[in-house]
mmCIF file of C-alpha atoms in Angstrom:
data_model
loop_
_atom_site.group_PDB
_atom_site.id
_atom_site.type_symbol
_atom_site.label_atom_id
_atom_site.label_comp_id
_atom_site.label_asym_id
_atom_site.label_seq_id
_atom_site.Cartn_x
_atom_site.Cartn_y
_atom_site.Cartn_z
ATOM 1 C CA UNK E 273 49.130 -20.189 3.151
ATOM 2 C CA UNK E 274 47.241 -19.561 -0.070
ATOM 3 C CA UNK E 275 45.206 -16.567 -1.102
ATOM 4 C CA UNK E 276 41.983 -16.054 0.894
ATOM 5 C CA UNK E 277 38.822 -17.242 -0.854
ATOM 6 C CA UNK E 278 35.536 -15.288 -0.908
ATOM 7 C CA UNK E 279 34.362 -17.586 1.912
ATOM 8 C CA UNK E 280 37.351 -16.819 4.148
ATOM 9 C CA UNK E 281 36.912 -14.253 6.924
ATOM 10 C CA UNK E 282 40.166 -12.352 7.383
ATOM 11 C CA UNK E 283 38.933 -9.072 8.855
ATOM 12 C CA UNK E 284 40.129 -8.535 12.425
ATOM 13 C CA UNK E 285 38.184 -5.400 13.324
ATOM 14 C CA UNK E 286 34.679 -5.833 11.913
ATOM 15 C CA UNK E 287 33.020 -3.894 14.794
ATOM 16 C CA UNK E 288 35.315 -0.896 14.271
ATOM 17 C CA UNK E 289 34.648 -0.858 10.541
ATOM 18 C CA UNK E 290 30.927 -1.247 11.167
ATOM 19 C CA UNK E 291 31.026 1.721 13.542
ATOM 20 C CA UNK E 292 32.716 3.820 10.846
ATOM 21 C CA UNK E 293 29.906 2.976 8.415
ATOM 22 C CA UNK E 294 27.306 3.672 11.095
ATOM 23 C CA UNK E 295 28.754 7.139 11.687
ATOM 24 C CA UNK E 296 28.968 7.794 7.936
ATOM 25 C CA UNK E 297 25.291 6.909 7.557
ATOM 26 C CA UNK E 298 24.366 9.176 10.447
ATOM 27 C CA UNK E 299 26.571 12.148 9.535
ATOM 28 C CA UNK E 300 26.419 11.858 5.707
ATOM 29 C CA UNK E 301 30.222 12.037 5.602
ATOM 30 C CA UNK E 302 31.763 9.291 3.448
ATOM 31 C CA UNK E 303 34.727 7.184 4.450
ATOM 32 C CA UNK E 304 37.614 5.742 2.471
ATOM 33 C CA UNK E 305 37.128 2.240 1.058
ATOM 34 C CA UNK E 306 38.218 -0.453 3.479
ATOM 35 C CA UNK E 307 39.836 -2.220 0.521
ATOM 36 C CA UNK E 308 42.201 0.691 -0.114
ATOM 37 C CA UNK E 309 44.189 -0.258 2.963
ATOM 38 C CA UNK E 310 43.214 -3.937 2.927
ATOM 39 C CA UNK E 311 42.736 -5.088 -0.686
ATOM 40 C CA UNK E 312 42.647 -8.707 0.479
ATOM 41 C CA UNK E 313 39.238 -8.278 2.157
ATOM 42 C CA UNK E 314 36.859 -10.989 0.967
ATOM 43 C CA UNK E 315 33.138 -11.264 0.384
ATOM 44 C CA UNK E 316 32.902 -13.029 3.746
ATOM 45 C CA UNK E 317 34.682 -10.075 5.361
ATOM 46 C CA UNK E 318 32.070 -7.749 3.883
ATOM 47 C CA UNK E 319 29.273 -9.798 5.401
ATOM 48 C CA UNK E 320 31.090 -9.954 8.752
ATOM 49 C CA UNK E 321 31.155 -6.156 8.831
ATOM 50 C CA UNK E 322 27.514 -5.996 7.693
ATOM 51 C CA UNK E 323 26.529 -8.346 10.513
ATOM 52 C CA UNK E 324 28.232 -6.044 13.006
ATOM 53 C CA UNK E 325 26.533 -2.948 11.540
ATOM 54 C CA UNK E 326 22.936 -4.172 11.460
ATOM 55 C CA UNK E 327 22.482 -4.451 15.271
ATOM 56 C CA UNK E 328 23.663 -0.855 15.645
ATOM 57 C CA UNK E 329 20.857 0.283 13.346
ATOM 58 C CA UNK E 330 18.266 -1.951 14.992
ATOM 59 C CA UNK E 331 19.288 -0.592 18.395
ATOM 60 C CA UNK E 332 18.223 2.829 17.089
ATOM 61 C CA UNK E 333 14.703 1.462 16.658
ATOM 62 C CA UNK E 334 14.846 0.360 13.032
ATOM 63 C CA UNK E 335 13.420 -2.928 11.741
ATOM 64 C CA UNK E 336 14.301 -5.352 8.946
ATOM 65 C CA UNK E 337 11.312 -5.570 6.564
ATOM 66 C CA UNK E 338 12.985 -7.585 3.825
ATOM 67 C CA UNK E 339 16.140 -7.833 1.770
ATOM 68 C CA UNK E 340 17.645 -6.277 -1.320
ATOM 69 C CA UNK E 341 19.732 -8.223 -3.760
ATOM 70 C CA UNK E 342 22.192 -6.199 -5.772
ATOM 71 C CA UNK E 343 24.461 -6.829 -8.713
ATOM 72 C CA UNK E 344 21.961 -9.139 -10.407
ATOM 73 C CA UNK E 345 22.277 -7.549 -13.850
ATOM 74 C CA UNK E 346 25.233 -7.637 -16.197
ATOM 75 C CA UNK E 347 25.231 -3.818 -16.270
ATOM 76 C CA UNK E 348 25.639 -3.507 -12.501
ATOM 77 C CA UNK E 349 28.151 -6.365 -12.265
ATOM 78 C CA UNK E 350 30.292 -4.665 -14.903
ATOM 79 C CA UNK E 351 30.039 -1.371 -13.012
ATOM 80 C CA UNK E 352 31.444 -2.954 -9.843
ATOM 81 C CA UNK E 353 33.658 -5.513 -11.552
ATOM 82 C CA UNK E 354 32.109 -8.666 -10.074
ATOM 83 C CA UNK E 355 30.277 -11.719 -11.358
ATOM 84 C CA UNK E 356 27.906 -12.553 -8.501
ATOM 85 C CA UNK E 357 25.058 -10.874 -6.585
ATOM 86 C CA UNK E 358 25.176 -9.552 -3.043
ATOM 87 C CA UNK E 359 22.474 -8.827 -0.478
ATOM 88 C CA UNK E 360 21.631 -6.638 2.468
ATOM 89 C CA UNK E 361 18.649 -5.974 4.727
ATOM 90 C CA UNK E 362 15.881 -3.551 3.820
ATOM 91 C CA UNK E 363 15.113 -1.261 6.761
ATOM 92 C CA UNK E 364 11.705 0.182 7.560
ATOM 93 C CA UNK E 365 13.155 3.685 7.981
ATOM 94 C CA UNK E 366 14.245 3.786 4.339
ATOM 95 C CA UNK E 367 10.761 3.491 2.811
ATOM 96 C CA UNK E 368 9.031 6.367 1.027
ATOM 97 C CA UNK E 369 5.474 6.277 -0.249
ATOM 98 C CA UNK E 370 4.683 6.195 -3.945
ATOM 99 C CA UNK E 371 4.864 9.802 -5.131
ATOM 100 C CA UNK E 372 6.219 11.076 -1.805
ATOM 101 C CA UNK E 373 8.986 13.669 -1.973
ATOM 102 C CA UNK E 374 12.439 12.275 -1.250
ATOM 103 C CA UNK E 375 14.982 14.713 0.277
ATOM 104 C CA UNK E 376 18.327 14.653 -1.499
ATOM 105 C CA UNK E 377 20.171 15.748 1.624
ATOM 106 C CA UNK E 378 19.382 12.436 3.303
ATOM 107 C CA UNK E 379 22.028 10.813 1.094
ATOM 108 C CA UNK E 380 25.690 11.173 0.162
ATOM 109 C CA UNK E 381 25.908 10.223 -3.524
ATOM 110 C CA UNK E 382 22.551 8.722 -4.479
ATOM 111 C CA UNK E 383 21.616 6.991 -7.710
ATOM 112 C CA UNK E 384 18.284 5.691 -8.952
ATOM 113 C CA UNK E 385 17.409 2.150 -10.024
ATOM 114 C CA UNK E 386 14.114 0.637 -11.159
ATOM 115 C CA UNK E 387 13.472 -2.985 -10.314
ATOM 116 C CA UNK E 388 10.890 -5.681 -9.731
ATOM 117 C CA UNK E 389 10.240 -6.557 -6.102
ATOM 118 C CA UNK E 390 8.224 -9.302 -4.467
ATOM 119 C CA UNK E 391 6.243 -9.605 -1.255
ATOM 120 C CA UNK E 392 6.426 -13.003 0.433
ATOM 121 C CA UNK E 393 3.205 -14.786 1.283
ATOM 122 C CA UNK E 394 4.774 -17.842 2.887
ATOM 123 C CA UNK E 395 7.963 -18.627 4.752
ATOM 124 C CA UNK E 396 10.808 -19.566 2.413
ATOM 125 C CA UNK E 397 14.161 -20.974 3.432
ATOM 126 C CA UNK E 398 17.036 -23.014 2.009
ATOM 127 C CA UNK E 399 18.838 -25.094 1.191
ATOM 128 C CA UNK E 400 18.644 -25.309 -2.605
ATOM 129 C CA UNK E 401 15.477 -23.290 -3.151
ATOM 130 C CA UNK E 402 14.122 -23.596 -6.699
ATOM 131 C CA UNK E 403 12.455 -20.958 -8.828
ATOM 132 C CA UNK E 404 9.228 -22.942 -8.594
ATOM 133 C CA UNK E 405 9.398 -22.913 -4.778
ATOM 134 C CA UNK E 406 10.110 -19.186 -4.809
ATOM 135 C CA UNK E 407 7.118 -18.525 -7.049
ATOM 136 C CA UNK E 408 4.851 -20.584 -4.806
ATOM 137 C CA UNK E 409 5.978 -18.658 -1.712
ATOM 138 C CA UNK E 410 5.517 -15.205 -3.233
ATOM 139 C CA UNK E 411 2.264 -13.349 -2.619
ATOM 140 C CA UNK E 412 2.840 -11.048 -5.577
ATOM 141 C CA UNK E 413 5.039 -8.484 -7.278
ATOM 142 C CA UNK E 414 5.332 -4.717 -7.001
ATOM 143 C CA UNK E 415 6.939 -2.065 -9.137
ATOM 144 C CA UNK E 416 9.788 -0.452 -7.241
ATOM 145 C CA UNK E 417 12.458 2.192 -7.292
ATOM 146 C CA UNK E 418 15.589 1.844 -5.205
ATOM 147 C CA UNK E 419 17.819 4.727 -4.301
ATOM 148 C CA UNK E 420 21.296 3.314 -3.883
ATOM 149 C CA UNK E 421 23.837 5.295 -1.927
ATOM 150 C CA UNK E 422 27.394 4.715 -0.806
ATOM 151 C CA UNK E 423 28.950 5.645 2.489
ATOM 152 C CA UNK E 424 32.259 4.980 0.710
ATOM 153 C CA UNK E 425 33.756 8.071 -0.890
ATOM 154 C CA UNK E 426 33.163 8.566 -4.622
ATOM 155 C CA UNK E 427 31.664 5.077 -5.035
ATOM 156 C CA UNK E 428 35.221 3.670 -5.041
ATOM 157 C CA UNK E 429 33.918 0.326 -3.904
ATOM 158 C CA UNK E 430 35.044 -3.220 -4.296
ATOM 159 C CA UNK E 431 32.766 -6.106 -3.416
ATOM 160 C CA UNK E 432 33.714 -6.245 0.279
ATOM 161 C CA UNK E 433 33.061 -2.496 0.633
ATOM 162 C CA UNK E 434 29.557 -2.532 -0.826
ATOM 163 C CA UNK E 435 28.551 -5.700 1.033
ATOM 164 C CA UNK E 436 29.711 -4.175 4.317
ATOM 165 C CA UNK E 437 27.679 -1.057 3.510
ATOM 166 C CA UNK E 438 24.395 -3.032 3.435
ATOM 167 C CA UNK E 439 24.786 -3.577 -0.321
ATOM 168 C CA UNK E 440 24.858 0.207 -0.814
ATOM 169 C CA UNK E 441 21.219 0.665 0.108
ATOM 170 C CA UNK E 442 19.718 4.105 0.549
ATOM 171 C CA UNK E 443 15.926 4.124 0.261
ATOM 172 C CA UNK E 444 13.101 2.556 -1.682
ATOM 173 C CA UNK E 445 9.659 3.248 -3.081
ATOM 174 C CA UNK E 446 7.126 0.604 -4.107
ATOM 175 C CA UNK E 447 3.871 0.758 -6.043
ATOM 176 C CA UNK E 448 0.549 0.735 -4.265
ATOM 177 C CA UNK E 449 -0.769 -2.695 -5.270
ATOM 178 C CA UNK E 450 0.658 -6.201 -4.874
ATOM 179 C CA UNK E 451 -0.007 -8.000 -8.171
ATOM 180 C CA UNK E 452 -0.485 -11.799 -8.048
ATOM 181 C CA UNK E 453 1.736 -13.797 -10.413
ATOM 182 C CA UNK E 454 -1.038 -16.065 -11.699
ATOM 183 C CA UNK E 455 -0.415 -15.416 -15.389
ATOM 184 C CA UNK E 456 2.695 -13.215 -15.313
ATOM 185 C CA UNK E 457 6.073 -14.292 -16.675
ATOM 186 C CA UNK E 458 8.364 -12.023 -14.670
ATOM 187 C CA UNK E 459 11.224 -12.646 -17.096
ATOM 188 C CA UNK E 460 9.255 -10.741 -19.722
ATOM 189 C CA UNK E 461 7.991 -7.921 -17.523
ATOM 190 C CA UNK E 462 9.131 -4.736 -19.214
ATOM 191 C CA UNK E 463 10.055 -1.431 -17.576
ATOM 192 C CA UNK E 464 10.454 2.140 -18.811
ATOM 193 C CA UNK E 465 12.216 4.658 -16.558
ATOM 194 C CA UNK E 466 11.727 8.373 -17.150
ATOM 195 C CA UNK E 467 13.370 11.383 -15.561
ATOM 196 C CA UNK E 468 11.415 14.612 -15.895
ATOM 197 C CA UNK E 469 9.209 12.958 -18.546
ATOM 198 C CA UNK E 470 12.196 11.914 -20.672
ATOM 199 C CA UNK E 471 12.862 8.193 -21.120
ATOM 200 C CA UNK E 472 16.355 7.425 -19.823
ATOM 201 C CA UNK E 473 16.383 3.634 -19.423
ATOM 202 C CA UNK E 474 14.453 0.514 -20.277
ATOM 203 C CA UNK E 475 14.721 -3.035 -19.086
ATOM 204 C CA UNK E 476 12.998 -6.352 -18.553
ATOM 205 C CA UNK E 477 12.848 -8.816 -15.703
ATOM 206 C CA UNK E 478 15.263 -11.214 -17.360
ATOM 207 C CA UNK E 479 18.068 -8.732 -16.640
ATOM 208 C CA UNK E 480 17.949 -9.954 -13.017
ATOM 209 C CA UNK E 481 19.663 -13.366 -13.054
ATOM 210 C CA UNK E 482 17.535 -14.371 -16.031
ATOM 211 C CA UNK E 483 14.351 -14.204 -13.920
ATOM 212 C CA UNK E 484 13.596 -12.072 -10.845
ATOM 213 C CA UNK E 485 12.170 -15.175 -9.165
ATOM 214 C CA UNK E 486 15.606 -16.776 -9.535
ATOM 215 C CA UNK E 487 16.868 -13.896 -7.378
ATOM 216 C CA UNK E 488 14.362 -14.819 -4.659
ATOM 217 C CA UNK E 489 15.495 -18.456 -4.863
ATOM 218 C CA UNK E 490 19.167 -17.413 -4.679
ATOM 219 C CA UNK E 491 18.526 -15.174 -1.677
ATOM 220 C CA UNK E 492 16.514 -17.787 0.222
ATOM 221 C CA UNK E 493 19.266 -20.332 -0.375
ATOM 222 C CA UNK E 494 22.032 -17.987 0.775
ATOM 223 C CA UNK E 495 20.085 -16.809 3.824
ATOM 224 C CA UNK E 496 19.143 -20.382 4.683
ATOM 225 C CA UNK E 497 22.823 -21.285 4.913
ATOM 226 C CA UNK E 498 23.050 -18.532 7.559
ATOM 227 C CA UNK E 499 20.061 -19.805 9.511
ATOM 228 C CA UNK E 500 17.774 -17.007 8.278
ATOM 229 C CA UNK E 501 14.464 -17.370 6.436
ATOM 230 C CA UNK E 502 12.371 -15.082 4.287
ATOM 231 C CA UNK E 503 9.181 -14.537 6.262
ATOM 232 C CA UNK E 504 5.613 -13.689 5.191
ATOM 233 C CA UNK E 505 5.388 -9.991 4.422
ATOM 234 C CA UNK E 506 9.081 -9.620 3.669
ATOM 235 C CA UNK E 507 9.957 -7.503 0.656
ATOM 236 C CA UNK E 508 12.593 -8.833 -1.728
ATOM 237 C CA UNK E 509 14.126 -6.295 -4.100
ATOM 238 C CA UNK E 510 15.624 -8.196 -7.024
ATOM 239 C CA UNK E 511 18.101 -5.730 -8.495
ATOM 240 C CA UNK E 512 18.307 -3.017 -11.117
ATOM 241 C CA UNK E 513 17.128 -3.703 -14.659
ATOM 242 C CA UNK E 514 19.524 -1.055 -15.999
ATOM 243 C CA UNK E 515 22.643 0.884 -15.028
ATOM 244 C CA UNK E 516 22.082 3.182 -12.034
ATOM 245 C CA UNK E 517 21.456 6.840 -12.892
ATOM 246 C CA UNK E 518 22.402 9.929 -10.843
ATOM 247 C CA UNK E 519 19.804 12.014 -9.014
ATOM 248 C CA UNK E 520 19.506 15.755 -8.545
ATOM 249 C CA UNK E 521 17.084 18.006 -6.696
ATOM 250 C CA UNK E 522 14.156 18.841 -8.956
ATOM 251 C CA UNK E 523 14.190 15.485 -10.729
ATOM 252 C CA UNK E 524 11.065 13.373 -10.857
ATOM 253 C CA UNK E 525 11.596 9.713 -11.647
ATOM 254 C CA UNK E 526 8.770 7.571 -12.976
ATOM 255 C CA UNK E 527 9.119 3.821 -13.532
ATOM 256 C CA UNK E 528 6.362 2.155 -15.528
ATOM 257 C CA UNK E 529 6.168 -1.633 -15.433
ATOM 258 C CA UNK E 530 4.085 -3.892 -17.636
ATOM 259 C CA UNK E 531 1.273 -5.387 -15.515
ATOM 260 C CA UNK E 532 2.772 -4.140 -12.225
ATOM 261 C CA UNK E 533 1.904 -0.465 -12.485
ATOM 262 C CA UNK E 534 3.748 2.781 -11.910
ATOM 263 C CA UNK E 535 6.014 4.052 -9.161
ATOM 264 C CA UNK E 536 7.120 7.675 -8.952
ATOM 265 C CA UNK E 537 9.633 9.599 -6.859
ATOM 266 C CA UNK E 538 10.061 13.407 -6.864
ATOM 267 C CA UNK E 539 13.493 14.463 -5.573
ATOM 268 C CA UNK E 540 13.768 17.646 -3.517
ATOM 269 C CA UNK E 541 16.779 19.373 -1.988
ATOM 270 C CA UNK E 542 15.445 19.159 1.549
ATOM 271 C CA UNK E 543 12.194 18.822 3.429
ATOM 272 C CA UNK E 544 13.175 21.819 5.547
#
């Protein structure tokens, strides 16, 4: 037999691994990377574990409100050592309002990313979704901040680990208004990220697969192959426009996007 491909499922205990991630999310105690003991785990294995984890979270009363796509920028792909995106569901319980305090103790090892997100206006599904079809299906764009977090100790993740862990999602904040794309070229949409009023990162939409709308098309195609569609109202987070930055209590992050507005997130130690 040859080496397993990214499409080959080799994992034999996806439910057990999913349960370990579920407990890590609940208890804020990280686990060792699955790929330490099983370096052969593939991308398909990661999704098999993810698919076993999601029902556990939904059984707790959560709801899928969209999807995040990660590893869409060269900076993030280099950080993980991969050359393709990944995705995971966005859960209602992970949303914070624009300007709402975010408790640091909800996470294990959180980092901050600024990105362009879209809200779907029409159903979109594969196969072979084009950028033009994605644009037509999108209601508009929002400025967003994603807090990524890892239930895997010290962020020692390979691709299968992060995919299993819902693409390392933690929480998200979006701006107040959905901006129609009538005369916006999302490739050229610029972003400035500040921490405590000091600029720490900049970026533009083209950092996400060349065009954030290409991320929507990629996601719809990949989900379509799994029998899943993007539905009206779904949020699609298209990936960081810069390398993720650490968070600490007392930080206030402010992401300013050309045409899309401002999103802000004060970080506190705890909400008591």
